[in-house]
């Protein structure tokens, strides 16, 4: 990733705990990607990963920023949050591992599949986290590839 | 099987998407776990669920689901129905519980996401 500029950059803030507007950023991202005429199968895997990442901030953190950059050959998504951080990242990636409280599970989340699904949908994923400070999830999606 | 046939088999009400009942799901899924829906469904799936919050609509939107059937008499609030209408996601509501709703559809040939190619 050189000094190359993205065609489009979308930057939005995420409010932790606000379930009324949760998913709005991923929805807007989907609309923008559809306008660019990208293939639906590609858009689907990008927005599923975006939504999982957005929901993780809403559910597990306090606030965050969601940045999407569209390049000619790839899409870069960076989700940065202020929150508790993740003490054990490899455990967090394990399917079925979740610290989500009961009221989150009642909404249908908290099965512990989000991070593994984000890994499945993206071509590259990196999680940088500091306990007590926050988490940054970076995902790359290459256009002419399967994940 | 079209959504119209699903509606008849489940004696369901149409909450939104009356004009979309000719759509044909390519697979079917019954789940109250949104993470499972996001991880394991294919596009054009019809979801049967007991969840009625707005995140079910968001999940359907992201996963390119063809529509949602709410089971055991549950109905979402009007803001949630409105969101589905905007996103052109048809919503049905049946009094049947999950098992019976899925069973009726399966008996008529509806198949799950893991059973189609
Ligand atoms: N942004 C974050 N900040 C703090 N902790 C997080 C964050 N994202 C994930 N985690 C931790 O990692 C765990 C696993 O995350 P993952 O997304 O896989 O599952 P989940 O969010 O608990 O459930 P699901 O995504 O299936 O609804 C979470 O339960 C939480 O403990
Ligand atoms: Mg999650």
CSV table of C-alpha atoms and ligand atoms in Angstrom, one decimal:
chain,number,residue,atom,x,y,z
A,1,UNK,CA,0.0,0.0,0.0
A,2,UNK,CA,2.1,2.9,-1.3
A,3,UNK,CA,1.1,6.5,-1.5
A,4,UNK,CA,-1.7,5.6,-3.9
A,5,UNK,CA,-5.0,7.5,-3.2
A,6,UNK,CA,-8.3,5.7,-2.9
A,7,UNK,CA,-11.1,6.6,-5.4
A,8,UNK,CA,-13.5,6.9,-2.6
A,9,UNK,CA,-13.1,7.2,1.2
A,10,UNK,CA,-16.0,6.9,3.6
A,11,UNK,CA,-15.4,7.8,7.3
A,12,UNK,CA,-18.1,7.4,9.9
A,13,UNK,CA,-18.3,7.3,13.7
A,14,UNK,CA,-19.9,4.3,15.5
A,15,UNK,CA,-21.8,4.7,18.8
A,16,UNK,CA,-21.3,1.9,21.2
A,17,UNK,CA,-24.5,0.4,22.6
A,18,UNK,CA,-26.8,2.2,20.2
A,19,UNK,CA,-28.8,-0.7,18.6
A,20,UNK,CA,-31.3,1.6,16.9
A,21,UNK,CA,-28.7,2.8,14.4
A,22,UNK,CA,-26.4,-0.2,14.5
A,23,UNK,CA,-25.8,-1.5,11.0
A,24,UNK,CA,-26.4,1.9,9.3
A,25,UNK,CA,-22.8,2.3,8.3
A,26,UNK,CA,-22.6,-1.2,6.7
A,27,UNK,CA,-25.9,-0.4,5.0
A,28,UNK,CA,-24.5,2.9,3.6
A,29,UNK,CA,-21.4,1.1,2.5
A,30,UNK,CA,-23.4,-1.5,0.7
A,31,UNK,CA,-25.3,1.2,-1.2
A,32,UNK,CA,-22.1,2.9,-2.2
A,33,UNK,CA,-20.5,-0.4,-3.4
A,34,UNK,CA,-23.6,-1.2,-5.4
A,35,UNK,CA,-23.4,2.2,-7.1
A,36,UNK,CA,-19.8,1.4,-8.2
A,37,UNK,CA,-21.2,-1.6,-10.1
A,38,UNK,CA,-19.0,-4.2,-8.3
A,39,UNK,CA,-20.2,-7.8,-8.5
A,40,UNK,CA,-23.0,-8.7,-5.9
A,41,UNK,CA,-21.0,-11.8,-4.7
A,42,UNK,CA,-18.1,-9.6,-3.9
A,43,UNK,CA,-20.2,-6.9,-2.3
A,44,UNK,CA,-21.9,-9.5,-0.1
A,45,UNK,CA,-18.7,-10.8,1.5
A,46,UNK,CA,-17.5,-7.2,2.1
A,47,UNK,CA,-20.6,-6.0,3.7
A,48,UNK,CA,-21.1,-9.1,5.9
A,49,UNK,CA,-17.6,-8.5,7.3
A,50,UNK,CA,-18.3,-4.8,7.7
A,51,UNK,CA,-21.5,-5.5,9.6
A,52,UNK,CA,-19.8,-8.1,11.9
A,53,UNK,CA,-17.1,-5.5,12.6
A,54,UNK,CA,-19.6,-2.6,13.1
A,55,UNK,CA,-21.7,-4.8,15.5
A,56,UNK,CA,-18.6,-5.8,17.5
A,57,UNK,CA,-18.0,-2.1,18.3
A,58,UNK,CA,-21.6,-1.5,19.1
A,59,UNK,CA,-21.7,-4.6,21.3
A,60,UNK,CA,-18.3,-4.8,22.9
A,61,UNK,CA,-16.8,-1.3,22.8
A,62,UNK,CA,-17.7,2.3,23.7
A,63,UNK,CA,-17.3,4.2,20.4
A,64,UNK,CA,-15.4,3.9,17.2
A,65,UNK,CA,-14.6,5.0,13.7
A,66,UNK,CA,-15.3,3.1,10.5
A,67,UNK,CA,-13.2,3.9,7.4
A,68,UNK,CA,-13.7,2.3,4.0
A,69,UNK,CA,-11.3,3.0,1.2
A,70,UNK,CA,-12.1,1.9,-2.4
A,71,UNK,CA,-9.1,1.3,-4.6
A,72,UNK,CA,-9.0,0.0,-8.2
A,73,UNK,CA,-8.1,-3.5,-7.1
A,74,UNK,CA,-9.2,-3.7,-3.5
A,75,UNK,CA,-11.3,-2.4,-0.6
A,76,UNK,CA,-9.7,-1.5,2.7
A,77,UNK,CA,-11.8,-1.4,5.8
A,78,UNK,CA,-10.4,-0.1,9.1
A,79,UNK,CA,-12.6,-0.2,12.3
A,80,UNK,CA,-11.0,1.5,15.2
A,81,UNK,CA,-12.5,1.6,18.7
A,82,UNK,CA,-12.1,2.9,22.2
A,83,UNK,CA,-13.1,0.0,24.4
A,84,UNK,CA,-12.0,-2.8,26.7
A,85,UNK,CA,-9.7,-4.4,24.0
A,86,UNK,CA,-9.3,-8.1,23.5
A,87,UNK,CA,-7.0,-9.9,26.1
A,88,UNK,CA,-6.6,-13.1,23.9
A,89,UNK,CA,-7.0,-12.5,20.2
A,90,UNK,CA,-6.6,-16.1,19.0
A,91,UNK,CA,-9.3,-17.2,21.6
A,92,UNK,CA,-11.6,-14.4,20.2
A,93,UNK,CA,-11.2,-15.9,16.7
A,94,UNK,CA,-12.3,-19.3,17.9
A,95,UNK,CA,-15.8,-20.2,16.8
A,96,UNK,CA,-18.2,-20.3,19.7
A,97,UNK,CA,-16.1,-18.0,22.0
A,98,UNK,CA,-18.1,-15.0,23.1
A,99,UNK,CA,-18.2,-12.7,26.2
A,100,UNK,CA,-21.5,-11.2,25.0
A,101,UNK,CA,-24.0,-10.8,27.9
A,102,UNK,CA,-27.5,-12.3,27.9
A,103,UNK,CA,-29.3,-9.2,26.5
A,104,UNK,CA,-27.1,-9.3,23.5
A,105,UNK,CA,-27.8,-13.0,23.0
A,106,UNK,CA,-31.5,-12.3,23.2
A,107,UNK,CA,-31.1,-10.1,20.1
A,108,UNK,CA,-29.5,-13.0,18.2
A,109,UNK,CA,-25.8,-12.0,18.6
A,110,UNK,CA,-23.1,-13.5,20.7
A,111,UNK,CA,-22.7,-16.9,19.2
A,112,UNK,CA,-19.0,-16.2,18.8
A,113,UNK,CA,-18.8,-16.4,15.0
A,114,UNK,CA,-18.2,-12.8,14.1
A,115,UNK,CA,-14.4,-12.7,13.9
A,116,UNK,CA,-14.1,-16.1,12.2
A,117,UNK,CA,-16.7,-15.0,9.7
A,118,UNK,CA,-14.8,-11.7,9.1
A,119,UNK,CA,-11.7,-13.8,8.4
A,120,UNK,CA,-13.7,-16.1,6.1
A,121,UNK,CA,-15.1,-13.1,4.1
A,122,UNK,CA,-11.9,-11.1,3.8
A,123,UNK,CA,-8.6,-11.7,2.0
A,124,UNK,CA,-6.5,-10.3,4.9
A,125,UNK,CA,-7.5,-9.4,8.5
A,126,UNK,CA,-5.4,-7.9,11.3
A,127,UNK,CA,-6.5,-7.3,14.9
A,128,UNK,CA,-4.4,-4.8,16.9
A,129,UNK,CA,-5.7,-4.4,20.4
A,130,UNK,CA,-4.6,-3.0,23.8
A,131,UNK,CA,-6.5,-4.1,26.9
A,132,UNK,CA,-8.2,-1.1,28.5
A,133,UNK,CA,-7.7,1.1,25.4
A,134,UNK,CA,-9.3,-0.3,22.3
A,135,UNK,CA,-9.1,-2.4,19.2
A,136,UNK,CA,-8.3,-1.8,15.5
A,137,UNK,CA,-9.6,-4.3,12.9
A,138,UNK,CA,-8.1,-4.0,9.4
A,139,UNK,CA,-9.6,-6.0,6.5
A,140,UNK,CA,-8.6,-6.1,2.9
A,141,UNK,CA,-10.8,-7.5,0.1
A,142,UNK,CA,-9.3,-8.1,-3.3
A,143,UNK,CA,-11.6,-7.6,-6.2
A,144,UNK,CA,-10.6,-10.4,-8.5
A,145,UNK,CA,-10.3,-13.1,-5.9
A,146,UNK,CA,-12.2,-15.4,-3.7
A,147,UNK,CA,-11.5,-15.1,0.0
B,1,UNK,CA,-41.6,-22.6,-4.4
B,2,UNK,CA,-42.6,-18.9,-4.5
B,3,UNK,CA,-43.1,-16.6,-1.5
B,4,UNK,CA,-46.8,-16.7,-2.3
B,5,UNK,CA,-46.8,-20.5,-1.9
B,6,UNK,CA,-44.9,-20.1,1.4
B,7,UNK,CA,-47.5,-17.7,2.5
B,8,UNK,CA,-50.3,-20.1,1.7
B,9,UNK,CA,-48.6,-23.1,3.3
B,10,UNK,CA,-47.9,-21.2,6.5
B,11,UNK,CA,-51.2,-19.3,6.5
B,12,UNK,CA,-49.1,-16.2,6.9
B,13,UNK,CA,-49.8,-12.5,6.8
B,14,UNK,CA,-47.8,-10.3,4.6
B,15,UNK,CA,-46.3,-7.4,6.6
B,16,UNK,CA,-44.6,-5.8,3.6
B,17,UNK,CA,-43.5,-6.8,0.1
B,18,UNK,CA,-47.0,-7.8,-1.3
B,19,UNK,CA,-45.5,-7.0,-4.7
B,20,UNK,CA,-42.6,-9.3,-4.2
B,21,UNK,CA,-44.5,-12.6,-3.6
B,22,UNK,CA,-43.4,-14.1,-7.0
B,23,UNK,CA,-39.8,-14.3,-5.8
B,24,UNK,CA,-38.5,-17.8,-5.4
B,25,UNK,CA,-36.0,-18.6,-2.5
B,26,UNK,CA,-33.2,-20.8,-3.6
B,27,UNK,CA,-32.8,-22.2,-0.1
B,28,UNK,CA,-34.4,-21.9,3.4
B,29,UNK,CA,-33.0,-21.4,6.9
B,30,UNK,CA,-34.7,-21.5,10.4
B,31,UNK,CA,-32.6,-19.6,13.0
B,32,UNK,CA,-32.7,-17.3,16.0
B,33,UNK,CA,-28.9,-16.8,15.8
B,34,UNK,CA,-28.0,-13.9,13.6
B,35,UNK,CA,-24.3,-14.8,13.7
B,36,UNK,CA,-25.3,-18.2,12.2
B,37,UNK,CA,-27.3,-16.6,9.5
B,38,UNK,CA,-24.4,-14.3,8.6
B,39,UNK,CA,-21.9,-17.1,8.6
B,40,UNK,CA,-23.8,-20.0,6.9
B,41,UNK,CA,-26.6,-18.8,4.7
B,42,UNK,CA,-26.4,-18.3,0.9
B,43,UNK,CA,-27.9,-15.4,-1.0
B,44,UNK,CA,-31.6,-15.7,-1.9
B,45,UNK,CA,-32.3,-17.6,1.2
B,46,UNK,CA,-35.7,-17.3,3.0
B,47,UNK,CA,-35.1,-17.0,6.7
B,48,UNK,CA,-37.6,-18.2,9.3
B,49,UNK,CA,-37.0,-16.6,12.7
B,50,UNK,CA,-38.5,-15.8,16.1
B,51,UNK,CA,-36.4,-12.7,16.3
B,52,UNK,CA,-38.2,-9.5,15.3
B,53,UNK,CA,-35.6,-6.7,16.1
B,54,UNK,CA,-34.3,-4.4,13.4
B,55,UNK,CA,-31.0,-6.3,13.3
B,56,UNK,CA,-32.8,-9.2,11.7
B,57,UNK,CA,-33.6,-6.8,8.8
B,58,UNK,CA,-30.0,-5.6,8.7
B,59,UNK,CA,-28.7,-9.2,8.7
B,60,UNK,CA,-31.1,-10.0,5.8
B,61,UNK,CA,-29.9,-6.9,3.9
B,62,UNK,CA,-26.2,-7.7,4.3
B,63,UNK,CA,-26.6,-11.4,3.4
B,64,UNK,CA,-28.9,-10.7,0.4
B,65,UNK,CA,-31.7,-12.8,1.9
B,66,UNK,CA,-34.8,-13.0,-0.2
B,67,UNK,CA,-37.2,-12.4,2.8
B,68,UNK,CA,-38.1,-13.2,6.3
B,69,UNK,CA,-40.9,-15.2,7.9
B,70,UNK,CA,-41.6,-14.5,11.6
B,71,UNK,CA,-42.8,-17.6,13.4
B,72,UNK,CA,-45.1,-18.3,16.4
B,73,UNK,CA,-47.2,-15.1,16.0
B,74,UNK,CA,-44.4,-12.6,16.6
B,75,UNK,CA,-44.4,-9.3,14.8
B,76,UNK,CA,-41.8,-6.6,14.5
B,77,UNK,CA,-42.6,-2.9,15.4
B,78,UNK,CA,-43.6,-0.5,12.6
B,79,UNK,CA,-40.2,1.1,12.3
B,80,UNK,CA,-38.7,-2.4,11.6
B,81,UNK,CA,-41.4,-3.1,9.0
B,82,UNK,CA,-40.7,0.3,7.4
B,83,UNK,CA,-36.9,-0.5,7.2
B,84,UNK,CA,-37.7,-3.8,5.4
B,85,UNK,CA,-40.0,-2.0,3.0
B,86,UNK,CA,-37.3,0.5,2.2
B,87,UNK,CA,-34.8,-2.3,1.6
B,88,UNK,CA,-37.4,-4.3,-0.4
B,89,UNK,CA,-37.2,-7.3,1.9
B,90,UNK,CA,-40.6,-9.0,2.1
B,91,UNK,CA,-41.8,-9.9,5.6
B,92,UNK,CA,-44.3,-12.7,6.4
B,93,UNK,CA,-45.8,-13.6,9.8
B,94,UNK,CA,-47.2,-17.0,10.7
B,95,UNK,CA,-48.8,-18.3,13.9
B,96,UNK,CA,-47.0,-21.6,13.5
B,97,UNK,CA,-44.0,-22.4,15.7
B,98,UNK,CA,-40.6,-22.8,14.1
B,99,UNK,CA,-40.6,-26.6,13.9
B,100,UNK,CA,-44.0,-26.8,12.3
B,101,UNK,CA,-43.4,-23.9,9.9
B,102,UNK,CA,-40.1,-25.5,8.7
B,103,UNK,CA,-41.6,-28.9,8.5
B,104,UNK,CA,-44.5,-27.8,6.3
B,105,UNK,CA,-42.1,-26.2,3.9
B,106,UNK,CA,-39.6,-29.1,3.9
B,107,UNK,CA,-42.5,-31.5,3.2
B,108,UNK,CA,-43.2,-29.5,0.0
B,109,UNK,CA,-39.6,-29.6,-1.2
B,110,UNK,CA,-38.0,-26.6,0.4
B,111,UNK,CA,-34.3,-27.3,1.2
B,112,UNK,CA,-31.7,-25.9,3.5
B,113,UNK,CA,-28.5,-23.9,2.7
B,114,UNK,CA,-26.3,-27.0,3.2
B,115,UNK,CA,-28.4,-29.1,0.9
B,116,UNK,CA,-28.3,-27.0,-2.2
B,117,UNK,CA,-25.2,-27.1,-4.5
C,1,LIG,N1,-14.1,-4.5,19.2
C,1,LIG,C1,-14.0,-5.3,20.2
C,1,LIG,N2,-13.7,-4.8,21.5
C,1,LIG,C2,-13.6,-5.7,22.6
C,1,LIG,N3,-13.8,-7.0,22.5
C,1,LIG,C3,-14.1,-7.5,21.3
C,1,LIG,C4,-14.3,-6.8,20.1
C,1,LIG,N4,-14.6,-7.6,19.1
C,1,LIG,C5,-14.6,-8.8,19.6
C,1,LIG,N5,-14.3,-8.8,20.9
C,1,LIG,C6,-14.3,-10.0,21.8
C,1,LIG,O1,-14.1,-11.2,21.0
C,1,LIG,C7,-15.2,-12.1,21.3
C,1,LIG,C8,-15.5,-12.8,20.0
C,1,LIG,O2,-15.9,-11.9,19.0
C,1,LIG,P1,-16.9,-12.4,17.8
C,1,LIG,O3,-17.3,-11.3,17.0
C,1,LIG,O4,-16.2,-13.6,17.2
C,1,LIG,O5,-18.1,-13.0,18.6
C,1,LIG,P2,-19.3,-12.2,19.4
C,1,LIG,O6,-19.3,-10.8,18.9
C,1,LIG,O7,-19.2,-12.5,20.8
C,1,LIG,O8,-20.6,-13.0,18.8
C,1,LIG,P3,-21.2,-12.9,17.3
C,1,LIG,O9,-20.2,-12.1,16.5
C,1,LIG,O10,-21.3,-14.3,16.8
C,1,LIG,O11,-22.5,-12.2,17.4
C,1,LIG,C9,-16.3,-11.2,21.8
C,1,LIG,O12,-17.2,-11.9,22.5
C,1,LIG,C10,-15.5,-10.2,22.6
C,1,LIG,O13,-15.1,-10.8,23.9
C,2,LIG,MG1,-19.3,-10.3,16.9
